[in-house]
Each structure stands twice: as structure tokens, then as C-alpha cells.
PDB file of C-alpha atoms in Angstrom:
ATOM      1  CA  MET A 113       6.500  58.725 -18.476  1.00 70.00           C
ATOM      2  CA  PRO A 114       6.677  60.762 -15.258  1.00 80.00           C
ATOM      3  CA  ALA A 115       6.714  57.734 -12.959  1.00 90.00           C
ATOM      4  CA  GLU A 116       9.543  55.254 -12.527  1.00 95.00           C
ATOM      5  CA  ILE A 117       8.885  51.835 -11.002  1.00 97.00           C
ATOM      6  CA  LYS A 118      11.206  49.346  -9.352  1.00 97.00           C
ATOM      7  CA  LEU A 119       9.783  45.857  -8.930  1.00 97.00           C
ATOM      8  CA  PHE A 120      11.278  43.236  -6.610  1.00 97.00           C
ATOM      9  CA  MET A 121      10.363  40.009  -4.843  1.00 97.00           C
ATOM     10  CA  CYS A 122       9.239  39.683  -1.221  1.00 97.00           C
ATOM     11  CA  ARG A 123       8.423  36.624   0.864  1.00 97.00           C
ATOM     12  CA  THR A 124       8.081  33.602  -1.419  1.00 95.00           C
ATOM     13  CA  ASP A 125       6.014  34.989  -4.288  1.00 96.00           C
ATOM     14  CA  ASN A 126       4.908  38.530  -3.443  1.00 97.00           C
ATOM     15  CA  PHE A 127       5.935  41.447  -5.605  1.00 97.00           C
ATOM     16  CA  GLY A 128       7.054  44.645  -3.922  1.00 97.00           C
ATOM     17  CA  ALA A 129       7.136  47.926  -5.813  1.00 98.00           C
ATOM     18  CA  LEU A 130       8.559  51.405  -5.432  1.00 98.00           C
ATOM     19  CA  LEU A 131       6.809  54.155  -7.379  1.00 98.00           C
ATOM     20  CA  HIS A 132       8.879  57.295  -7.981  1.00 97.00           C
ATOM     21  CA  ASP A 133       7.899  60.613  -9.539  1.00 95.00           C
ATOM     22  CA  ARG A 134      10.893  61.883 -11.514  1.00 92.00           C
ATOM     23  CA  GLU A 135       9.951  65.562 -11.390  1.00 91.00           C
ATOM     24  CA  SER A 136       9.192  65.940  -7.677  1.00 93.00           C
ATOM     25  CA  GLY A 137      11.223  63.054  -6.281  1.00 94.00           C
ATOM     26  CA  GLU A 138       8.208  61.798  -4.355  1.00 96.00           C
ATOM     27  CA  THR A 139       8.251  58.050  -3.743  1.00 98.00           C
ATOM     28  CA  ALA A 140       5.542  55.591  -2.700  1.00 98.00           C
ATOM     29  CA  ILE A 141       5.779  51.987  -1.592  1.00 98.00           C
ATOM     30  CA  VAL A 142       2.955  49.928  -3.084  1.00 98.00           C
ATOM     31  CA  ASP A 143       2.005  47.458  -0.342  1.00 98.00           C
ATOM     32  CA  ALA A 144       4.478  46.328   2.306  1.00 98.00           C
ATOM     33  CA  PRO A 145       4.849  42.536   2.235  1.00 97.00           C
ATOM     34  CA  GLU A 146       8.254  42.269   3.954  1.00 98.00           C
ATOM     35  CA  GLU A 147      10.597  44.830   5.486  1.00 98.00           C
ATOM     36  CA  ALA A 148      14.066  43.609   4.454  1.00 98.00           C
ATOM     37  CA  PRO A 149      13.547  43.440   0.658  1.00 98.00           C
ATOM     38  CA  ILE A 150      11.785  46.825   0.726  1.00 98.00           C
ATOM     39  CA  LEU A 151      14.678  48.395   2.648  1.00 98.00           C
ATOM     40  CA  ALA A 152      17.143  46.882   0.176  1.00 98.00           C
ATOM     41  CA  ALA A 153      15.172  48.292  -2.767  1.00 98.00           C
ATOM     42  CA  ILE A 154      15.019  51.725  -1.139  1.00 98.00           C
ATOM     43  CA  GLU A 155      18.755  51.708  -0.480  1.00 97.00           C
ATOM     44  CA  HIS A 156      19.526  50.580  -4.017  1.00 96.00           C
ATOM     45  CA  SER A 157      17.264  53.226  -5.546  1.00 97.00           C
ATOM     46  CA  GLY A 158      18.354  56.115  -3.355  1.00 96.00           C
ATOM     47  CA  TRP A 159      14.731  57.199  -3.087  1.00 97.00           C
ATOM     48  CA  THR A 160      13.124  58.202   0.217  1.00 96.00           C
ATOM     49  CA  PRO A 161       9.525  57.002   0.553  1.00 98.00           C
ATOM     50  CA  THR A 162       6.832  59.361   1.768  1.00 97.00           C
ATOM     51  CA  MET A 163       3.825  57.029   1.664  1.00 98.00           C
ATOM     52  CA  ILE A 164       2.620  53.448   1.484  1.00 98.00           C
ATOM     53  CA  LEU A 165      -0.261  52.740  -0.879  1.00 98.00           C
ATOM     54  CA  THR A 166      -2.073  49.757   0.645  1.00 98.00           C
ATOM     55  CA  THR A 167      -4.387  47.756  -1.596  1.00 98.00           C
ATOM     56  CA  HIS A 168      -5.979  45.472   1.007  1.00 98.00           C
ATOM     57  CA  HIS A 169      -5.585  44.172   4.527  1.00 98.00           C
ATOM     58  CA  HIS A 170      -4.070  40.711   4.048  1.00 98.00           C
ATOM     59  CA  ALA A 171      -0.957  40.175   6.157  1.00 97.00           C
ATOM     60  CA  ASP A 172       1.296  39.511   3.181  1.00 97.00           C
ATOM     61  CA  HIS A 173       0.548  43.056   1.963  1.00 98.00           C
ATOM     62  CA  VAL A 174       0.766  45.008   5.251  1.00 98.00           C
ATOM     63  CA  GLU A 175       3.305  43.096   7.355  1.00 98.00           C
ATOM     64  CA  ALA A 176       5.966  45.829   7.155  1.00 98.00           C
ATOM     65  CA  ASN A 177       3.629  48.827   7.529  1.00 98.00           C
ATOM     66  CA  LEU A 178       4.512  49.745  11.103  1.00 98.00           C
ATOM     67  CA  ALA A 179       8.254  49.164  10.789  1.00 98.00           C
ATOM     68  CA  LEU A 180       8.455  51.309   7.652  1.00 98.00           C
ATOM     69  CA  LYS A 181       6.273  54.008   9.176  1.00 98.00           C
ATOM     70  CA  GLN A 182       8.529  54.207  12.218  1.00 97.00           C
ATOM     71  CA  ARG A 183      11.687  54.340  10.094  1.00 97.00           C
ATOM     72  CA  TYR A 184      10.570  56.892   7.488  1.00 97.00           C
ATOM     73  CA  LYS A 185       7.692  58.750   9.217  1.00 97.00           C
ATOM     74  CA  LEU A 186       5.671  58.095   6.095  1.00 97.00           C
ATOM     75  CA  ARG A 187       1.920  58.250   5.530  1.00 98.00           C
ATOM     76  CA  ILE A 188      -0.075  55.056   5.080  1.00 98.00           C
ATOM     77  CA  ILE A 189      -3.031  55.210   2.700  1.00 98.00           C
ATOM     78  CA  GLY A 190      -5.548  52.410   2.278  1.00 98.00           C
ATOM     79  CA  PRO A 191      -9.167  51.526   1.606  1.00 98.00           C
ATOM     80  CA  GLU A 192     -11.804  53.066   3.853  1.00 98.00           C
ATOM     81  CA  ALA A 193     -13.701  49.765   3.955  1.00 97.00           C
ATOM     82  CA  GLU A 194     -10.706  48.078   5.601  1.00 98.00           C
ATOM     83  CA  ARG A 195      -9.582  50.928   7.850  1.00 97.00           C
ATOM     84  CA  GLU A 196      -9.781  48.831  11.023  1.00 97.00           C
ATOM     85  CA  LYS A 197      -7.634  46.033   9.558  1.00 98.00           C
ATOM     86  CA  ILE A 198      -4.681  47.990   8.130  1.00 98.00           C
ATOM     87  CA  PRO A 199      -1.816  48.650  10.574  1.00 98.00           C
ATOM     88  CA  GLY A 200      -0.761  52.292  10.916  1.00 98.00           C
ATOM     89  CA  ILE A 201      -3.276  53.674   8.442  1.00 98.00           C
ATOM     90  CA  ASP A 202      -3.464  57.481   8.265  1.00 98.00           C
ATOM     91  CA  ASP A 203      -5.706  58.323   5.317  1.00 98.00           C
ATOM     92  CA  THR A 204      -8.405  56.318   3.588  1.00 98.00           C
ATOM     93  CA  VAL A 205      -9.563  56.183  -0.009  1.00 98.00           C
ATOM     94  CA  GLU A 206     -12.484  54.727  -1.925  1.00 98.00           C
ATOM     95  CA  GLU A 207     -13.847  54.564  -5.469  1.00 98.00           C
ATOM     96  CA  GLY A 208     -13.063  57.832  -7.256  1.00 95.00           C
ATOM     97  CA  SER A 209     -10.553  59.144  -4.713  1.00 98.00           C
ATOM     98  CA  VAL A 210      -7.589  60.991  -6.188  1.00 98.00           C
ATOM     99  CA  ILE A 211      -4.176  61.092  -4.512  1.00 98.00           C
ATOM    100  CA  PRO A 212      -1.781  63.903  -5.502  1.00 96.00           C
ATOM    101  CA  PHE A 213       1.588  62.420  -6.437  1.00 96.00           C
ATOM    102  CA  GLY A 214       4.282  64.737  -7.691  1.00 92.00           C
ATOM    103  CA  SER A 215       3.582  65.786 -11.257  1.00 90.00           C
ATOM    104  CA  GLU A 216       0.507  63.595 -11.646  1.00 92.00           C
ATOM    105  CA  THR A 217      -2.326  62.010  -9.725  1.00 95.00           C
ATOM    106  CA  ILE A 218      -3.192  58.502  -8.600  1.00 97.00           C
ATOM    107  CA  GLU A 219      -6.779  57.432  -9.194  1.00 98.00           C
ATOM    108  CA  VAL A 220      -8.353  54.882  -6.860  1.00 98.00           C
ATOM    109  CA  ILE A 221     -10.478  52.071  -8.295  1.00 98.00           C
ATOM    110  CA  ALA A 222     -12.550  50.063  -5.823  1.00 98.00           C
ATOM    111  CA  THR A 223     -12.227  46.372  -6.720  1.00 98.00           C
ATOM    112  CA  PRO A 224     -13.908  44.253  -4.028  1.00 98.00           C
ATOM    113  CA  GLY A 225     -13.875  40.494  -4.451  1.00 98.00           C
ATOM    114  CA  HIS A 226     -10.627  39.100  -3.075  1.00 98.00           C
ATOM    115  CA  THR A 227     -11.369  41.188   0.012  1.00 98.00           C
ATOM    116  CA  ALA A 228     -14.379  43.351   0.793  1.00 98.00           C
ATOM    117  CA  GLY A 229     -12.520  46.639   0.377  1.00 98.00           C
ATOM    118  CA  HIS A 230      -9.687  45.907  -2.063  1.00 98.00           C
ATOM    119  CA  VAL A 231      -8.598  48.905  -4.145  1.00 98.00           C
ATOM    120  CA  CYS A 232      -6.308  49.324  -7.147  1.00 98.00           C
ATOM    121  CA  TYR A 233      -4.193  52.366  -7.958  1.00 98.00           C
ATOM    122  CA  HIS A 234      -4.144  53.831 -11.478  1.00 98.00           C
ATOM    123  CA  LEU A 235      -1.765  56.505 -12.773  1.00 97.00           C
ATOM    124  CA  PRO A 236      -3.399  57.702 -16.011  1.00 97.00           C
ATOM    125  CA  LYS A 237      -0.545  60.021 -17.006  1.00 95.00           C
ATOM    126  CA  SER A 238       2.072  57.293 -16.697  1.00 96.00           C
ATOM    127  CA  LYS A 239      -0.377  54.625 -17.960  1.00 97.00           C
ATOM    128  CA  VAL A 240       0.290  52.306 -15.025  1.00 98.00           C
ATOM    129  CA  ALA A 241      -2.011  50.315 -12.726  1.00 98.00           C
ATOM    130  CA  PHE A 242      -1.234  48.422  -9.535  1.00 98.00           C
ATOM    131  CA  THR A 243      -3.848  45.685  -9.309  1.00 98.00           C
ATOM    132  CA  ALA A 244      -2.481  43.651  -6.369  1.00 98.00           C
ATOM    133  CA  ASP A 245      -4.694  40.596  -5.801  1.00 98.00           C
ATOM    134  CA  THR A 246      -7.626  41.569  -8.017  1.00 98.00           C
ATOM    135  CA  LEU A 247      -6.070  41.080 -11.453  1.00 98.00           C
ATOM    136  CA  PHE A 248      -3.043  38.852 -11.927  1.00 98.00           C
ATOM    137  CA  ALA A 249      -1.120  38.114 -15.091  1.00 98.00           C
ATOM    138  CA  LEU A 250      -3.389  35.452 -16.634  1.00 98.00           C
ATOM    139  CA  GLY A 251      -5.453  35.229 -13.465  1.00 98.00           C
ATOM    140  CA  CYS A 252      -7.522  36.901 -10.775  1.00 98.00           C
ATOM    141  CA  GLY A 253      -7.622  36.700  -6.995  1.00 98.00           C
ATOM    142  CA  ARG A 254      -9.462  34.099  -4.981  1.00 97.00           C
ATOM    143  CA  LEU A 255     -12.878  35.161  -3.734  1.00 98.00           C
ATOM    144  CA  PHE A 256     -12.312  35.224   0.003  1.00 97.00           C
ATOM    145  CA  GLU A 257     -14.708  37.972   1.092  1.00 97.00           C
ATOM    146  CA  ARG A 258     -17.076  38.707  -1.775  1.00 97.00           C
ATOM    147  CA  PRO A 259     -18.840  36.437  -4.315  1.00 97.00           C
ATOM    148  CA  ALA A 260     -18.132  36.016  -8.014  1.00 98.00           C
ATOM    149  CA  PRO A 261     -20.626  38.659  -9.263  1.00 98.00           C
ATOM    150  CA  VAL A 262     -18.826  41.313  -7.186  1.00 98.00           C
ATOM    151  CA  MET A 263     -15.391  40.345  -8.513  1.00 98.00           C
ATOM    152  CA  PHE A 264     -16.809  40.261 -12.027  1.00 98.00           C
ATOM    153  CA  GLU A 265     -17.856  43.925 -11.738  1.00 98.00           C
ATOM    154  CA  SER A 266     -14.431  44.827 -10.339  1.00 98.00           C
ATOM    155  CA  LEU A 267     -12.628  43.140 -13.217  1.00 98.00           C
ATOM    156  CA  LYS A 268     -14.883  44.928 -15.714  1.00 98.00           C
ATOM    157  CA  LYS A 269     -13.517  48.228 -14.377  1.00 98.00           C
ATOM    158  CA  LEU A 270      -9.937  47.134 -14.937  1.00 98.00           C
ATOM    159  CA  ALA A 271     -10.719  45.660 -18.347  1.00 98.00           C
ATOM    160  CA  ALA A 272     -12.047  49.084 -19.384  1.00 98.00           C
ATOM    161  CA  LEU A 273      -8.703  50.816 -18.786  1.00 98.00           C
ATOM    162  CA  PRO A 274      -6.715  51.785 -21.903  1.00 98.00           C
ATOM    163  CA  THR A 275      -5.172  48.705 -23.477  1.00 98.00           C
ATOM    164  CA  ASP A 276      -1.652  50.157 -23.202  1.00 98.00           C
ATOM    165  CA  THR A 277      -1.941  50.461 -19.418  1.00 98.00           C
ATOM    166  CA  VAL A 278       1.017  48.667 -17.826  1.00 98.00           C
ATOM    167  CA  VAL A 279      -0.107  46.352 -15.039  1.00 98.00           C
ATOM    168  CA  TYR A 280       1.769  45.382 -11.880  1.00 98.00           C
ATOM    169  CA  CYS A 281       0.072  42.756  -9.717  1.00 98.00           C
ATOM    170  CA  GLY A 282       0.744  41.345  -6.277  1.00 97.00           C
ATOM    171  CA  HIS A 283       2.122  37.833  -6.851  1.00 98.00           C
ATOM    172  CA  GLU A 284       4.215  35.716  -9.180  1.00 97.00           C
ATOM    173  CA  TYR A 285       1.476  33.228 -10.013  1.00 97.00           C
ATOM    174  CA  THR A 286       1.761  33.494 -13.778  1.00 97.00           C
ATOM    175  CA  LEU A 287       3.138  30.035 -14.584  1.00 97.00           C
ATOM    176  CA  SER A 288       0.343  28.231 -12.746  1.00 97.00           C
ATOM    177  CA  ASN A 289      -2.173  30.681 -14.195  1.00 98.00           C
ATOM    178  CA  ALA A 290      -0.912  29.982 -17.719  1.00 98.00           C
ATOM    179  CA  ARG A 291      -1.255  26.245 -17.287  1.00 97.00           C
ATOM    180  CA  PHE A 292      -4.812  26.694 -16.055  1.00 98.00           C
ATOM    181  CA  ALA A 293      -5.677  29.190 -18.804  1.00 98.00           C
ATOM    182  CA  LEU A 294      -4.770  26.602 -21.430  1.00 98.00           C
ATOM    183  CA  THR A 295      -7.453  24.274 -20.028  1.00 97.00           C
ATOM    184  CA  ILE A 296     -10.073  26.992 -20.587  1.00 98.00           C
ATOM    185  CA  ASP A 297      -8.847  28.528 -23.852  1.00 97.00           C
ATOM    186  CA  PRO A 298      -6.747  25.801 -25.524  1.00 96.00           C
ATOM    187  CA  ASP A 299      -7.039  27.090 -29.093  1.00 95.00           C
ATOM    188  CA  ASN A 300      -5.908  30.669 -28.359  1.00 97.00           C
ATOM    189  CA  ALA A 301      -2.696  31.189 -30.366  1.00 97.00           C
ATOM    190  CA  ALA A 302      -1.746  34.286 -28.370  1.00 98.00           C
ATOM    191  CA  LEU A 303      -2.133  32.351 -25.118  1.00 98.00           C
ATOM    192  CA  LEU A 304      -0.115  29.412 -26.403  1.00 97.00           C
ATOM    193  CA  ALA A 305       2.736  31.731 -27.376  1.00 97.00           C
ATOM    194  CA  ARG A 306       2.573  33.591 -24.076  1.00 97.00           C
ATOM    195  CA  ALA A 307       2.560  30.369 -22.054  1.00 97.00           C
ATOM    196  CA  GLU A 308       5.703  29.214 -23.823  1.00 97.00           C
ATOM    197  CA  LYS A 309       7.408  32.525 -23.055  1.00 97.00           C
ATOM    198  CA  ILE A 310       6.349  32.318 -19.400  1.00 97.00           C
ATOM    199  CA  GLU A 311       7.729  28.795 -19.055  1.00 95.00           C
ATOM    200  CA  ALA A 312      11.090  30.058 -20.313  1.00 97.00           C
ATOM    201  CA  LEU A 313      11.101  33.120 -18.028  1.00 96.00           C
ATOM    202  CA  ARG A 314      10.359  31.086 -14.916  1.00 96.00           C
ATOM    203  CA  ALA A 315      12.898  28.420 -15.872  1.00 95.00           C
ATOM    204  CA  ASP A 316      15.475  31.220 -15.851  1.00 95.00           C
ATOM    205  CA  GLY A 317      14.180  32.588 -12.547  1.00 93.00           C
ATOM    206  CA  LYS A 318      12.964  35.786 -14.191  1.00 94.00           C
ATOM    207  CA  PRO A 319       9.747  37.649 -13.302  1.00 95.00           C
ATOM    208  CA  THR A 320       6.761  37.602 -15.640  1.00 97.00           C
ATOM    209  CA  LEU A 321       5.694  41.177 -14.920  1.00 96.00           C
ATOM    210  CA  PRO A 322       4.744  43.714 -15.981  1.00 97.00           C
ATOM    211  CA  THR A 323       1.889  42.892 -18.284  1.00 98.00           C
ATOM    212  CA  THR A 324      -0.637  45.184 -20.015  1.00 98.00           C
ATOM    213  CA  ILE A 325      -4.406  45.412 -20.096  1.00 98.00           C
ATOM    214  CA  GLY A 326      -4.265  44.610 -23.816  1.00 98.00           C
ATOM    215  CA  GLU A 327      -2.240  41.449 -23.236  1.00 98.00           C
ATOM    216  CA  GLU A 328      -4.636  40.339 -20.513  1.00 98.00           C
ATOM    217  CA  LEU A 329      -7.679  40.960 -22.697  1.00 98.00           C
ATOM    218  CA  ALA A 330      -6.100  38.750 -25.354  1.00 98.00           C
ATOM    219  CA  THR A 331      -5.015  35.877 -23.106  1.00 98.00           C
ATOM    220  CA  ASN A 332      -6.429  36.017 -19.562  1.00 98.00           C
ATOM    221  CA  PRO A 333      -9.540  33.797 -19.359  1.00 98.00           C
ATOM    222  CA  PHE A 334     -10.860  35.790 -16.384  1.00 98.00           C
ATOM    223  CA  LEU A 335     -11.305  38.783 -18.715  1.00 98.00           C
ATOM    224  CA  ARG A 336     -12.510  36.759 -21.713  1.00 98.00           C
ATOM    225  CA  TRP A 337     -15.985  35.806 -20.522  1.00 97.00           C
ATOM    226  CA  ALA A 338     -17.511  36.941 -23.841  1.00 97.00           C
ATOM    227  CA  ASP A 339     -15.181  34.911 -26.061  1.00 97.00           C
ATOM    228  CA  ALA A 340     -17.109  32.474 -28.270  1.00 97.00           C
ATOM    229  CA  GLY A 341     -14.389  29.829 -28.161  1.00 96.00           C
ATOM    230  CA  ILE A 342     -14.262  29.804 -24.368  1.00 98.00           C
ATOM    231  CA  ARG A 343     -18.047  29.702 -24.119  1.00 98.00           C
ATOM    232  CA  LYS A 344     -18.197  26.755 -26.496  1.00 97.00           C
ATOM    233  CA  HIS A 345     -15.438  24.952 -24.624  1.00 96.00           C
ATOM    234  CA  LEU A 346     -17.358  25.406 -21.360  1.00 97.00           C
ATOM    235  CA  GLY A 347     -20.718  24.531 -22.895  1.00 97.00           C
ATOM    236  CA  MET A 348     -22.018  27.969 -21.872  1.00 98.00           C
ATOM    237  CA  GLU A 349     -22.780  29.594 -25.223  1.00 96.00           C
ATOM    238  CA  LYS A 350     -25.955  31.283 -23.957  1.00 96.00           C
ATOM    239  CA  ALA A 351     -24.899  32.004 -20.362  1.00 98.00           C
ATOM    240  CA  SER A 352     -24.420  35.507 -18.977  1.00 98.00           C
ATOM    241  CA  ASP A 353     -20.936  36.985 -18.887  1.00 98.00           C
ATOM    242  CA  ALA A 354     -21.032  36.911 -15.087  1.00 98.00           C
ATOM    243  CA  ASP A 355     -21.940  33.217 -15.043  1.00 98.00           C
ATOM    244  CA  VAL A 356     -19.116  32.372 -17.440  1.00 98.00           C
ATOM    245  CA  PHE A 357     -16.676  34.220 -15.201  1.00 98.00           C
ATOM    246  CA  ALA A 358     -18.016  32.412 -12.118  1.00 98.00           C
ATOM    247  CA  GLU A 359     -17.554  29.022 -13.788  1.00 98.00           C
ATOM    248  CA  ILE A 360     -13.954  29.846 -14.742  1.00 98.00           C
ATOM    249  CA  ARG A 361     -13.203  30.983 -11.181  1.00 98.00           C
ATOM    250  CA  LYS A 362     -14.761  27.794  -9.790  1.00 97.00           C
ATOM    251  CA  ARG A 363     -12.608  25.671 -12.072  1.00 97.00           C
ATOM    252  CA  LYS A 364      -9.466  27.538 -11.034  1.00 97.00           C
ATOM    253  CA  ASP A 365     -10.299  26.924  -7.365  1.00 96.00           C
ATOM    254  CA  ASN A 366     -10.238  23.183  -8.110  1.00 94.00           C
ATOM    255  CA  PHE A 367      -7.284  23.210 -10.524  1.00 92.00           C
TER     256      PHE A 367
END
């Protein structure tokens, strides 16, 4: 795999990530939740960042943009639809944009829902995706700026990625997500086993990431709208996939 990734915690439950191309030495910061942990990760890695890949405008993802830009003279890339809301932005991207990155490329996937212009970053060569607050381990983001049908279409794009794609998301919400998932899909043996593993990881203070698209398809109720067992449990056997997703999201909001 050409890319190397260092994952670390920021704030109370944000994940920070450094993305490093082994061949060229190029390094990107994926979102900038908090300056001090990012600086510590950079120092520990010995890598010098040249860009920030911003997924969306929320403060807990852009707080350190300007400080890092001043320190490293790096380039800030983010979604065109949120250009006016992202501090220090230099270049914008949208659905289908491709960012050169060392020995490979980063593909941009537009995933509105959590925010109006949220994007995810996919490295097909390294089989990695950064999904921020669109797709979580066993969850998906709250619908702050776009309705459920929009988020549903965004999640369909991510669900269509190769099943061995390694997924890094924006927050450590997995334990709560697992407990909710069991109320939607209580007979799923894979979910039951995963929930037990997650309980143990969090009890030890260990992170639950990364995950994979395949693991999410098997256990994440927000990607399992077509599952017969979930539909029966919800009493929605004949509903559309989008309506099943919307009902699951509504229940999570009230969980």
C-alpha cells in the first residue's frame, strides 16, 4: 500500500489523521480538529505536511486550519459548496475531482447530508477512504443541513466502494452506535460479535477504527436498508430503501 496513515485523538472524541505517501514523502492532514495533537503527531511521525484535506466546515474539523497553514505554509483543500465557511481555503473540490498525491491520486466523493457540501476522500490504489461525518463505524452523521433522502444517496456511493476499502471516520462514536444498532438488528450474529469486541476495546481505552466497507455492510444498520430482518423488525417490509433509512436515522436521533 503506497499510503501510510497515523490516526490519533483530538478534542474529546474527534479522530485526527495524517496521510503519508511513502514514495514521494508527501503528507496530508485530514481535517484539523485541534492544533496541539496534530503537532504532536507530526513531530512523532517526522513527516512535513503540505496540505489539509477538509471534509466539511464544522468547527471541530477546521479549528486548527489557520494555525497549521501559518506554521507549515500548506495548502488547504475543501468542498466548493462550503468555500465561504472553511478558514484559509485555497483550492476547492467537488464530486469527481481528483487530487494528485505522490504516487497515487485522491478521488473526491460528494456526500451531502450532515452538511450541504460534505465530501469524502478515497484513495483507490491504497484502498482507503476518509468518510468524516458521513459514514461512521456502525453509524452515520446527523442530518443538520440536508434531509434523509440526500444522505441516503450519499451513503449509497460509499456502500458501492470495494468491500476491502479501509474506512477512517471523524469521531469515536462506535460504542453508542453499536448499542443503537442492536435495537434495529438484534438477531445479526456478526453485529452481536462486533458489539462485544467494541465494548472490550473501549473498556481498554482503545480506538475502534479503522473499519472496512465490508464490515459496515454486514453490521451497520444505516447501510442495511434492504435487509429483510431489519425491515421485519421495523414493520417496513414493503417500504422503499430510502424510507427504511430515514426511519433508522429518526430512531437514532431519539436514542
